Amino acid sequence: MEELTDEIAALGEKPFRAKQLYQWMHQKLADGFDEMTNLSASLRGRLKESYDYIHLEPVDRKISALDGTEKYLFRLGDGNVIESVLMRYHHGNSVCISSQAGCRMGCRFCASTIGGLTRNLLPSEMLDQIYQIQKISGERVSNVVVMGTGEPLDNYENLLRFLRILTNEHGLHISQRNVTVSTCGIVEKIRALADERLQITLALSLHASNQEKRKQLMPVAYQYELRDVLDACRYYFERTGRRITFEYSLVGGVNDTDTDAKELAGLLAGLNCHVNLIPVNPVRERDFVQPDRSVVLAFQKKLEQRGINATIRREMGRDIAGACGQLRKSYLEKSQTE
Ligand code: SAH
C-alpha cells in the first residue's frame, strides 16, 4: 500500500486513489484496469501505459469425482504454465499454490523437479492463483499452503511480499495462522523467516531420519546437515511460538522400517512438532512405491508410542493427478508432441 501510494503520487493523483486501486486488485480481484470503474478513464489509460497488470489465464480445471478436490492449470504472461489445487475440508477451503515454475531441488520422488527450474514466480503470480480460484469456484478461500511446485525459500523475497499482501487487512486478509510454507530445508532462509516473526506455520520436508538416507532422497541434504536443519527449526519455534510440521513421505522399503521410526522419534524428541506421514505418490519416472497400509499404520504407532504426534495425510484428488507437478508435467509433454 505504501509503495502504491508513492506511485500514485508520482502520477499526480490523490492518496485515496491508491486505496481504490489496492481494493480493486486485492479485494475485488479485478483482472485488469478496465474493470476499475470508479477511476477516471484518463487515469486508467495512464495506468495501462505505465504498468503491466499481471493476471493468470486459466487453461484447465479438473474436479475430482472422489472428494471434490479441484486442480487448476494457469498460463503466465510469458507462456509458462503452473498448477494449483483447491481442497475442501470441514474447516474451510484450502488452496495449494506453486512458488516457482519448475524446481531445482531435485528430490528423487517428486515430479515437479524433473524438468528443472524455469523461473521464480512473482508475488502477483502467487496471489493470482488464489484470486482466480476464489473467483472461478465462487467460494471463499480460508487457508493457503505453499506446497505446490517449487521451493518457496529459493524465491524468498517474492515469497515474503506475497505473504504480506495475502494477509494484509486491506486484501483477502487471510489469517497468518492459516498459512503454511513448506520447505526442503534451506537453513539460512528458515532463520531469516523466523526473524520476520510471522505467525505462519513452517512445514519441513524431512523424509529421512539420518543424514545419509536423506542425501539419497533429497540432494539438498548435500548442502545442509540434518543437525543444522533441525536447529533452524528449533530457532523458528523459539522466535514465533509456532509448532513445526515435519513432512515424511513414506517410501516402501526405503524409509518405512521400525528402525527408521525409532530413529525419527529420537531425532525429534523434545521438539514441539507434529509429523505428517505421506504415503509416497508413485511418479511414472521413478520406481518408488507406497508401503502397505499396515506398514504406514505401524510407523505412525511407533512414533506415537515414543511421544511424537503423527498423522497420516489423507490422499485427495487421486483421480485428477492431484499430487505435486503431475498435471503440469502431462500438459508440457502433450504440448511438446503436438
Ligand atoms: N519445495 C517444498 C514445497 C513443495 S513439495 C518442499 O520441499 O517442502 C511439497 C511436499 O510434497 C514436500 O514435502 C515434498 O517432499 C512432497 N512430495 C513431493 N513429491 C511427492 C511424492 N511423489 N509423494 C509424496 N510426497 C511428495
mmCIF file of C-alpha atoms and ligand atoms in Angstrom:
data_model
loop_
_atom_site.group_PDB
_atom_site.id
_atom_site.type_symbol
_atom_site.label_atom_id
_atom_site.label_comp_id
_atom_site.label_asym_id
_atom_site.label_seq_id
_atom_site.Cartn_x
_atom_site.Cartn_y
_atom_site.Cartn_z
ATOM 1 C CA MET A 1 0.000 0.000 0.000
ATOM 2 C CA GLU A 2 2.846 2.396 0.808
ATOM 3 C CA GLU A 3 4.594 1.720 -2.476
ATOM 4 C CA LEU A 4 1.346 2.091 -4.350
ATOM 5 C CA THR A 5 0.655 5.422 -2.630
ATOM 6 C CA ASP A 6 4.075 6.689 -3.763
ATOM 7 C CA GLU A 7 3.485 5.532 -7.332
ATOM 8 C CA ILE A 8 0.092 7.188 -7.429
ATOM 9 C CA ALA A 9 1.530 10.431 -6.004
ATOM 10 C CA ALA A 10 4.158 10.373 -8.769
ATOM 11 C CA LEU A 11 1.290 10.309 -11.279
ATOM 12 C CA GLY A 12 -0.084 13.457 -9.596
ATOM 13 C CA GLU A 13 -3.073 11.650 -8.062
ATOM 14 C CA LYS A 14 -4.564 11.889 -4.560
ATOM 15 C CA PRO A 15 -3.699 9.196 -1.973
ATOM 16 C CA PHE A 16 -7.251 7.804 -1.843
ATOM 17 C CA ARG A 17 -6.779 6.633 -5.439
ATOM 18 C CA ALA A 18 -4.128 4.250 -4.154
ATOM 19 C CA LYS A 19 -6.664 2.793 -1.723
ATOM 20 C CA GLN A 20 -9.182 2.332 -4.521
ATOM 21 C CA LEU A 21 -6.588 0.678 -6.713
ATOM 22 C CA TYR A 22 -5.442 -1.639 -3.909
ATOM 23 C CA GLN A 23 -9.035 -2.620 -3.248
ATOM 24 C CA TRP A 24 -9.626 -3.429 -6.911
ATOM 25 C CA MET A 25 -6.516 -5.566 -7.046
ATOM 26 C CA HIS A 26 -6.654 -7.413 -3.747
ATOM 27 C CA GLN A 27 -10.289 -7.381 -2.616
ATOM 28 C CA LYS A 28 -12.461 -7.143 -5.697
ATOM 29 C CA LEU A 29 -9.852 -9.235 -7.540
ATOM 30 C CA ALA A 30 -10.015 -7.363 -10.836
ATOM 31 C CA ASP A 31 -8.370 -8.891 -13.901
ATOM 32 C CA GLY A 32 -7.296 -5.540 -15.355
ATOM 33 C CA PHE A 33 -7.504 -1.741 -15.131
ATOM 34 C CA ASP A 34 -10.631 -1.610 -17.307
ATOM 35 C CA GLU A 35 -12.726 -3.113 -14.526
ATOM 36 C CA MET A 36 -11.858 -0.272 -12.140
ATOM 37 C CA THR A 37 -14.917 1.804 -12.894
ATOM 38 C CA ASN A 38 -14.549 4.340 -10.091
ATOM 39 C CA LEU A 39 -11.236 5.514 -11.558
ATOM 40 C CA SER A 40 -11.454 8.056 -14.366
ATOM 41 C CA ALA A 41 -10.908 6.828 -17.895
ATOM 42 C CA SER A 42 -7.877 9.059 -18.158
ATOM 43 C CA LEU A 43 -6.254 7.593 -15.034
ATOM 44 C CA ARG A 44 -6.964 4.059 -16.231
ATOM 45 C CA GLY A 45 -5.347 4.992 -19.537
ATOM 46 C CA ARG A 46 -2.232 6.295 -17.834
ATOM 47 C CA LEU A 47 -2.018 3.225 -15.602
ATOM 48 C CA LYS A 48 -2.230 0.977 -18.631
ATOM 49 C CA GLU A 49 0.590 2.883 -20.303
ATOM 50 C CA SER A 50 2.850 2.725 -17.268
ATOM 51 C CA TYR A 51 2.222 -0.695 -15.747
ATOM 52 C CA ASP A 52 1.657 -4.312 -16.645
ATOM 53 C CA TYR A 53 -1.346 -5.770 -14.867
ATOM 54 C CA ILE A 54 -0.354 -9.330 -14.068
ATOM 55 C CA HIS A 55 -3.082 -11.931 -14.121
ATOM 56 C CA LEU A 56 -3.205 -15.624 -14.801
ATOM 57 C CA GLU A 57 -5.169 -17.248 -17.556
ATOM 58 C CA PRO A 58 -6.994 -20.437 -16.538
ATOM 59 C CA VAL A 59 -6.301 -23.183 -19.102
ATOM 60 C CA ASP A 60 -7.635 -26.273 -17.378
ATOM 61 C CA ARG A 61 -9.723 -27.228 -14.356
ATOM 62 C CA LYS A 62 -10.209 -30.799 -13.197
ATOM 63 C CA ILE A 63 -12.672 -31.705 -10.468
ATOM 64 C CA SER A 64 -12.262 -34.933 -8.524
ATOM 65 C CA ALA A 65 -15.316 -37.176 -8.509
ATOM 66 C CA LEU A 66 -13.970 -38.724 -5.310
ATOM 67 C CA ASP A 67 -13.625 -35.766 -2.960
ATOM 68 C CA GLY A 68 -14.368 -32.509 -4.832
ATOM 69 C CA THR A 69 -10.712 -31.527 -4.964
ATOM 70 C CA GLU A 70 -10.030 -29.206 -7.909
ATOM 71 C CA LYS A 71 -6.834 -28.933 -9.840
ATOM 72 C CA TYR A 72 -6.129 -25.804 -11.902
ATOM 73 C CA LEU A 73 -3.647 -25.158 -14.650
ATOM 74 C CA PHE A 74 -2.813 -21.485 -15.307
ATOM 75 C CA ARG A 75 -0.845 -19.807 -18.071
ATOM 76 C CA LEU A 76 1.527 -16.991 -17.112
ATOM 77 C CA GLY A 77 2.129 -13.900 -19.249
ATOM 78 C CA ASP A 78 5.244 -15.468 -20.816
ATOM 79 C CA GLY A 79 3.516 -18.729 -21.760
ATOM 80 C CA ASN A 80 4.764 -20.853 -18.840
ATOM 81 C CA VAL A 81 2.141 -22.981 -17.102
ATOM 82 C CA ILE A 82 1.757 -23.653 -13.385
ATOM 83 C CA GLU A 83 -0.678 -25.655 -11.294
ATOM 84 C CA SER A 84 -2.652 -25.056 -8.110
ATOM 85 C CA VAL A 85 -5.091 -27.169 -6.098
ATOM 86 C CA LEU A 86 -8.286 -26.372 -4.207
ATOM 87 C CA MET A 87 -9.051 -28.780 -1.361
ATOM 88 C CA ARG A 88 -12.282 -28.781 0.593
ATOM 89 C CA TYR A 89 -12.083 -29.558 4.303
ATOM 90 C CA HIS A 90 -14.576 -29.294 7.166
ATOM 91 C CA HIS A 91 -12.700 -26.266 8.455
ATOM 92 C CA GLY A 92 -12.789 -24.442 5.107
ATOM 93 C CA ASN A 93 -11.252 -24.290 1.669
ATOM 94 C CA SER A 94 -7.537 -24.634 1.296
ATOM 95 C CA VAL A 95 -5.537 -23.666 -1.793
ATOM 96 C CA CYS A 96 -2.139 -25.171 -2.520
ATOM 97 C CA ILE A 97 -0.058 -22.848 -4.695
ATOM 98 C CA SER A 98 3.143 -23.089 -6.717
ATOM 99 C CA SER A 99 6.008 -20.759 -5.850
ATOM 100 C CA GLN A 100 8.167 -21.417 -8.931
ATOM 101 C CA ALA A 101 7.693 -22.688 -12.473
ATOM 102 C CA GLY A 102 9.592 -25.948 -12.071
ATOM 103 C CA CYS A 103 12.094 -26.573 -9.274
ATOM 104 C CA ARG A 104 15.840 -27.088 -8.963
ATOM 105 C CA MET A 105 15.918 -29.057 -5.721
ATOM 106 C CA GLY A 106 15.934 -32.476 -7.387
ATOM 107 C CA CYS A 107 14.074 -34.550 -4.758
ATOM 108 C CA ARG A 108 14.142 -38.100 -6.070
ATOM 109 C CA PHE A 109 10.425 -38.859 -5.666
ATOM 110 C CA CYS A 110 8.999 -35.571 -6.937
ATOM 111 C CA ALA A 111 7.516 -34.915 -10.392
ATOM 112 C CA SER A 112 7.878 -31.117 -10.137
ATOM 113 C CA THR A 113 11.645 -31.122 -10.346
ATOM 114 C CA ILE A 114 12.134 -33.419 -13.337
ATOM 115 C CA GLY A 115 12.357 -30.585 -15.878
ATOM 116 C CA GLY A 116 14.414 -28.342 -13.564
ATOM 117 C CA LEU A 117 13.679 -24.738 -12.666
ATOM 118 C CA THR A 118 12.236 -22.447 -15.333
ATOM 119 C CA ARG A 119 11.831 -19.324 -13.219
ATOM 120 C CA ASN A 120 10.663 -17.795 -9.959
ATOM 121 C CA LEU A 121 7.056 -16.673 -9.670
ATOM 122 C CA LEU A 122 6.305 -13.041 -8.905
ATOM 123 C CA PRO A 123 4.289 -12.157 -5.792
ATOM 124 C CA SER A 124 1.397 -11.273 -8.118
ATOM 125 C CA GLU A 125 1.603 -14.682 -9.789
ATOM 126 C CA MET A 126 1.402 -16.420 -6.417
ATOM 127 C CA LEU A 127 -1.512 -14.245 -5.294
ATOM 128 C CA ASP A 128 -3.474 -14.628 -8.502
ATOM 129 C CA GLN A 129 -3.579 -18.420 -8.158
ATOM 130 C CA ILE A 130 -5.707 -17.839 -5.064
ATOM 131 C CA TYR A 131 -7.661 -14.919 -6.538
ATOM 132 C CA GLN A 132 -8.564 -16.843 -9.703
ATOM 133 C CA ILE A 133 -9.596 -19.953 -7.778
ATOM 134 C CA GLN A 134 -11.789 -17.908 -5.446
ATOM 135 C CA LYS A 135 -13.445 -16.263 -8.447
ATOM 136 C CA ILE A 136 -13.863 -19.390 -10.553
ATOM 137 C CA SER A 137 -15.100 -21.627 -7.732
ATOM 138 C CA GLY A 138 -17.195 -18.851 -6.223
ATOM 139 C CA GLU A 139 -16.073 -19.982 -2.782
ATOM 140 C CA ARG A 140 -14.048 -18.234 -0.118
ATOM 141 C CA VAL A 141 -10.523 -19.473 0.447
ATOM 142 C CA SER A 142 -9.575 -19.566 4.122
ATOM 143 C CA ASN A 143 -6.283 -21.486 4.122
ATOM 144 C CA VAL A 144 -3.239 -21.315 1.895
ATOM 145 C CA VAL A 145 -0.409 -23.813 1.703
ATOM 146 C CA VAL A 146 2.726 -23.053 -0.289
ATOM 147 C CA MET A 147 3.303 -26.703 -1.100
ATOM 148 C CA GLY A 148 2.886 -26.828 -4.840
ATOM 149 C CA THR A 149 5.652 -26.823 -7.438
ATOM 150 C CA GLY A 150 8.828 -25.046 -6.396
ATOM 151 C CA GLU A 151 10.903 -24.323 -3.327
ATOM 152 C CA PRO A 152 9.417 -21.206 -1.699
ATOM 153 C CA LEU A 153 12.581 -20.349 0.241
ATOM 154 C CA ASP A 154 14.514 -20.419 -3.054
ATOM 155 C CA ASN A 155 12.267 -17.473 -4.049
ATOM 156 C CA TYR A 156 12.457 -15.747 -0.691
ATOM 157 C CA GLU A 157 11.914 -12.027 -1.389
ATOM 158 C CA ASN A 158 8.915 -12.665 -3.627
ATOM 159 C CA LEU A 159 7.500 -15.113 -1.084
ATOM 160 C CA LEU A 160 7.658 -12.510 1.689
ATOM 161 C CA ARG A 161 5.929 -9.884 -0.417
ATOM 162 C CA PHE A 162 3.278 -12.435 -1.316
ATOM 163 C CA LEU A 163 2.726 -13.362 2.360
ATOM 164 C CA ARG A 164 2.390 -9.726 3.402
ATOM 165 C CA ILE A 165 -0.189 -8.887 0.740
ATOM 166 C CA LEU A 166 -2.114 -12.135 1.277
ATOM 167 C CA THR A 167 -2.535 -11.476 4.994
ATOM 168 C CA ASN A 168 -2.971 -7.678 4.769
ATOM 169 C CA GLU A 169 -6.209 -6.387 6.245
ATOM 170 C CA HIS A 170 -6.992 -4.433 3.072
ATOM 171 C CA GLY A 171 -6.725 -7.516 0.882
ATOM 172 C CA LEU A 172 -8.068 -11.076 1.251
ATOM 173 C CA HIS A 173 -6.902 -10.805 4.862
ATOM 174 C CA ILE A 174 -6.178 -14.493 5.314
ATOM 175 C CA SER A 175 -5.032 -15.132 8.862
ATOM 176 C CA GLN A 176 -1.289 -15.793 9.132
ATOM 177 C CA ARG A 177 -2.144 -18.826 11.232
ATOM 178 C CA ASN A 178 -3.952 -20.285 8.248
ATOM 179 C CA VAL A 179 -0.897 -20.099 6.005
ATOM 180 C CA THR A 180 1.731 -22.853 5.730
ATOM 181 C CA VAL A 181 5.046 -22.645 3.910
ATOM 182 C CA SER A 182 6.716 -25.947 3.096
ATOM 183 C CA THR A 183 10.476 -26.149 2.556
ATOM 184 C CA CYS A 184 13.056 -28.805 1.818
ATOM 185 C CA GLY A 185 15.256 -27.053 4.388
ATOM 186 C CA ILE A 186 17.250 -24.012 3.235
ATOM 187 C CA VAL A 187 18.794 -23.299 6.619
ATOM 188 C CA GLU A 188 19.675 -19.599 6.400
ATOM 189 C CA LYS A 189 16.286 -18.779 4.890
ATOM 190 C CA ILE A 190 14.426 -20.636 7.669
ATOM 191 C CA ARG A 191 16.298 -18.464 10.145
ATOM 192 C CA ALA A 192 15.534 -15.301 8.182
ATOM 193 C CA LEU A 193 11.849 -16.233 8.045
ATOM 194 C CA ALA A 194 11.876 -16.848 11.807
ATOM 195 C CA ASP A 195 13.192 -13.318 12.305
ATOM 196 C CA GLU A 196 10.215 -11.930 10.381
ATOM 197 C CA ARG A 197 8.118 -13.197 13.275
ATOM 198 C CA LEU A 198 5.117 -14.049 11.180
ATOM 199 C CA GLN A 199 2.534 -16.400 12.644
ATOM 200 C CA ILE A 200 2.635 -18.753 9.679
ATOM 201 C CA THR A 201 3.291 -22.484 10.017
ATOM 202 C CA LEU A 202 6.581 -23.861 8.786
ATOM 203 C CA ALA A 203 6.444 -27.340 7.260
ATOM 204 C CA LEU A 204 9.808 -29.029 6.889
ATOM 205 C CA SER A 205 10.228 -31.830 4.374
ATOM 206 C CA LEU A 206 12.302 -34.333 6.276
ATOM 207 C CA HIS A 207 11.676 -37.729 4.617
ATOM 208 C CA ALA A 208 14.572 -39.440 6.361
ATOM 209 C CA SER A 209 15.820 -39.869 9.893
ATOM 210 C CA ASN A 210 19.524 -39.545 9.215
ATOM 211 C CA GLN A 211 21.836 -37.548 7.002
ATOM 212 C CA GLU A 212 22.927 -40.450 4.777
ATOM 213 C CA LYS A 213 19.432 -41.584 3.926
ATOM 214 C CA ARG A 214 18.275 -38.016 3.412
ATOM 215 C CA LYS A 215 21.036 -37.498 0.841
ATOM 216 C CA GLN A 216 19.719 -40.445 -1.154
ATOM 217 C CA LEU A 217 16.265 -38.895 -1.391
ATOM 218 C CA MET A 218 16.987 -35.173 -1.343
ATOM 219 C CA PRO A 219 20.114 -33.717 -2.996
ATOM 220 C CA VAL A 220 19.645 -30.556 -0.885
ATOM 221 C CA ALA A 221 20.972 -32.632 2.020
ATOM 222 C CA TYR A 222 24.440 -32.426 0.454
ATOM 223 C CA GLN A 223 24.276 -28.708 1.160
ATOM 224 C CA TYR A 224 22.858 -28.756 4.684
ATOM 225 C CA GLU A 225 23.499 -31.069 7.591
ATOM 226 C CA LEU A 226 20.375 -32.520 9.164
ATOM 227 C CA ARG A 227 21.565 -31.230 12.531
ATOM 228 C CA ASP A 228 21.642 -27.652 11.209
ATOM 229 C CA VAL A 229 18.216 -28.026 9.603
ATOM 230 C CA LEU A 230 16.721 -29.131 12.918
ATOM 231 C CA ASP A 231 18.492 -26.334 14.780
ATOM 232 C CA ALA A 232 16.930 -23.860 12.376
ATOM 233 C CA CYS A 233 13.523 -25.425 13.094
ATOM 234 C CA ARG A 234 14.082 -25.043 16.824
ATOM 235 C CA TYR A 235 15.006 -21.421 16.204
ATOM 236 C CA TYR A 236 11.820 -20.938 14.188
ATOM 237 C CA PHE A 237 9.763 -22.234 17.096
ATOM 238 C CA GLU A 238 11.615 -20.051 19.613
ATOM 239 C CA ARG A 239 11.080 -16.904 17.583
ATOM 240 C CA THR A 240 7.476 -17.470 16.527
ATOM 241 C CA GLY A 241 5.982 -19.899 19.036
ATOM 242 C CA ARG A 242 4.626 -21.852 16.078
ATOM 243 C CA ARG A 243 4.798 -25.633 16.238
ATOM 244 C CA ILE A 244 6.753 -27.131 13.335
ATOM 245 C CA THR A 245 5.186 -29.640 10.967
ATOM 246 C CA PHE A 246 7.533 -32.308 9.645
ATOM 247 C CA GLU A 247 6.567 -33.958 6.399
ATOM 248 C CA TYR A 248 7.731 -37.509 5.962
ATOM 249 C CA SER A 249 6.912 -39.268 2.694
ATOM 250 C CA LEU A 250 6.874 -42.993 3.330
ATOM 251 C CA VAL A 251 8.590 -44.909 0.559
ATOM 252 C CA GLY A 252 8.204 -48.679 0.562
ATOM 253 C CA GLY A 253 11.443 -50.419 1.526
ATOM 254 C CA VAL A 254 13.384 -47.157 1.719
ATOM 255 C CA ASN A 255 12.437 -45.228 4.874
ATOM 256 C CA ASP A 256 9.496 -47.139 6.360
ATOM 257 C CA THR A 257 11.022 -49.662 8.769
ATOM 258 C CA ASP A 258 10.732 -49.876 12.551
ATOM 259 C CA THR A 259 14.332 -48.728 12.803
ATOM 260 C CA ASP A 260 13.504 -45.639 10.736
ATOM 261 C CA ALA A 261 10.568 -44.832 13.012
ATOM 262 C CA LYS A 262 12.682 -45.264 16.126
ATOM 263 C CA GLU A 263 15.457 -43.103 14.766
ATOM 264 C CA LEU A 264 12.952 -40.449 13.675
ATOM 265 C CA ALA A 265 11.383 -40.352 17.135
ATOM 266 C CA GLY A 266 14.831 -39.917 18.667
ATOM 267 C CA LEU A 267 15.687 -37.133 16.248
ATOM 268 C CA LEU A 268 12.549 -35.150 17.044
ATOM 269 C CA ALA A 269 12.420 -35.815 20.786
ATOM 270 C CA GLY A 270 11.876 -32.626 22.744
ATOM 271 C CA LEU A 271 10.961 -30.583 19.697
ATOM 272 C CA ASN A 272 7.498 -29.028 19.671
ATOM 273 C CA CYS A 273 6.285 -30.574 16.457
ATOM 274 C CA HIS A 274 3.872 -32.662 14.507
ATOM 275 C CA VAL A 275 4.709 -35.324 11.920
ATOM 276 C CA ASN A 276 2.665 -35.632 8.769
ATOM 277 C CA LEU A 277 3.138 -39.033 7.147
ATOM 278 C CA ILE A 278 2.544 -39.057 3.397
ATOM 279 C CA PRO A 279 2.491 -42.420 1.635
ATOM 280 C CA VAL A 280 4.599 -41.546 -1.409
ATOM 281 C CA ASN A 281 2.687 -40.781 -4.578
ATOM 282 C CA PRO A 282 4.096 -43.004 -7.283
ATOM 283 C CA VAL A 283 5.506 -40.918 -10.135
ATOM 284 C CA ARG A 284 5.838 -42.582 -13.520
ATOM 285 C CA GLU A 285 9.515 -41.659 -14.000
ATOM 286 C CA ARG A 286 10.513 -43.035 -10.577
ATOM 287 C CA ASP A 287 10.259 -46.552 -9.248
ATOM 288 C CA PHE A 288 9.200 -45.645 -5.712
ATOM 289 C CA VAL A 289 6.214 -47.458 -4.236
ATOM 290 C CA GLN A 290 3.856 -46.858 -1.335
ATOM 291 C CA PRO A 291 4.261 -49.108 1.687
ATOM 292 C CA ASP A 292 1.304 -51.323 2.575
ATOM 293 C CA ARG A 293 -1.316 -49.617 4.687
ATOM 294 C CA SER A 294 -0.393 -51.808 7.650
ATOM 295 C CA VAL A 295 3.223 -50.573 7.461
ATOM 296 C CA VAL A 296 2.056 -46.956 7.415
ATOM 297 C CA LEU A 297 -0.150 -47.528 10.464
ATOM 298 C CA ALA A 298 2.645 -49.323 12.308
ATOM 299 C CA PHE A 299 5.035 -46.448 11.561
ATOM 300 C CA GLN A 300 2.561 -43.951 12.989
ATOM 301 C CA LYS A 301 2.023 -46.085 16.066
ATOM 302 C CA LYS A 302 5.773 -46.377 16.690
ATOM 303 C CA LEU A 303 6.104 -42.602 16.638
ATOM 304 C CA GLU A 304 3.146 -42.067 18.940
ATOM 305 C CA GLN A 305 4.421 -44.656 21.420
ATOM 306 C CA ARG A 306 7.531 -42.535 21.668
ATOM 307 C CA GLY A 307 5.529 -39.375 22.289
ATOM 308 C CA ILE A 308 5.677 -37.932 18.787
ATOM 309 C CA ASN A 309 2.437 -36.578 17.418
ATOM 310 C CA ALA A 310 1.804 -38.104 13.978
ATOM 311 C CA THR A 311 -0.994 -38.112 11.425
ATOM 312 C CA ILE A 312 -1.330 -39.802 8.069
ATOM 313 C CA ARG A 313 -2.156 -37.423 5.269
ATOM 314 C CA ARG A 314 -5.429 -38.177 3.603
ATOM 315 C CA GLU A 315 -4.938 -38.557 -0.099
ATOM 316 C CA MET A 316 -7.055 -36.178 -2.164
ATOM 317 C CA GLY A 317 -7.747 -35.836 -5.860
ATOM 318 C CA ARG A 318 -6.189 -39.140 -6.793
ATOM 319 C CA ASP A 319 -8.286 -39.319 -9.972
ATOM 320 C CA ILE A 320 -7.145 -35.886 -11.211
ATOM 321 C CA ALA A 321 -3.349 -36.137 -10.836
ATOM 322 C CA GLY A 322 -3.617 -34.252 -7.529
ATOM 323 C CA ALA A 323 -0.014 -34.726 -6.455
ATOM 324 C CA CYS A 324 2.963 -32.476 -6.955
ATOM 325 C CA GLY A 325 3.613 -31.450 -10.548
ATOM 326 C CA GLN A 326 1.719 -34.221 -12.290
ATOM 327 C CA LEU A 327 -0.813 -32.158 -14.243
ATOM 328 C CA ARG A 328 1.685 -29.508 -15.318
ATOM 329 C CA LYS A 329 4.040 -32.216 -16.458
ATOM 330 C CA SER A 330 1.489 -34.072 -18.553
ATOM 331 C CA TYR A 331 0.419 -30.751 -20.105
ATOM 332 C CA LEU A 332 4.008 -29.878 -21.037
ATOM 333 C CA GLU A 333 4.565 -33.333 -22.534
ATOM 334 C CA LYS A 334 1.398 -33.069 -24.576
ATOM 335 C CA SER A 335 2.218 -29.622 -25.934
ATOM 336 C CA GLN A 336 5.696 -30.827 -26.925
ATOM 337 C CA THR A 337 4.370 -33.675 -29.039
ATOM 338 C CA GLU A 338 1.732 -31.542 -30.797
HETATM 339 N N1 SAH B 1 9.788 -27.492 -2.063
HETATM 340 C C1 SAH B 1 8.935 -27.531 -0.915
HETATM 341 C C2 SAH B 1 7.455 -27.496 -1.232
HETATM 342 C C3 SAH B 1 6.917 -28.306 -2.376
HETATM 343 S S1 SAH B 1 6.761 -30.045 -2.204
HETATM 344 C C4 SAH B 1 9.281 -28.725 -0.041
HETATM 345 O O1 SAH B 1 10.183 -29.473 -0.394
HETATM 346 O O2 SAH B 1 8.717 -28.859 1.026
HETATM 347 C C5 SAH B 1 5.516 -30.335 -1.010
HETATM 348 C C6 SAH B 1 5.691 -31.644 -0.285
HETATM 349 O O3 SAH B 1 5.357 -32.771 -1.119
HETATM 350 C C7 SAH B 1 7.118 -31.882 0.172
HETATM 351 O O4 SAH B 1 7.125 -32.426 1.457
HETATM 352 C C8 SAH B 1 7.604 -32.900 -0.849
HETATM 353 O O5 SAH B 1 8.712 -33.591 -0.379
HETATM 354 C C9 SAH B 1 6.360 -33.753 -1.037
HETATM 355 N N2 SAH B 1 6.334 -34.579 -2.233
HETATM 356 C C10 SAH B 1 6.776 -34.297 -3.469
HETATM 357 N N3 SAH B 1 6.573 -35.308 -4.325
HETATM 358 C C11 SAH B 1 5.971 -36.279 -3.621
HETATM 359 C C12 SAH B 1 5.502 -37.593 -3.934
HETATM 360 N N4 SAH B 1 5.622 -38.099 -5.164
HETATM 361 N N5 SAH B 1 4.933 -38.298 -2.939
HETATM 362 C C13 SAH B 1 4.802 -37.793 -1.694
HETATM 363 N N6 SAH B 1 5.219 -36.571 -1.339
HETATM 364 C C14 SAH B 1 5.807 -35.821 -2.285
#
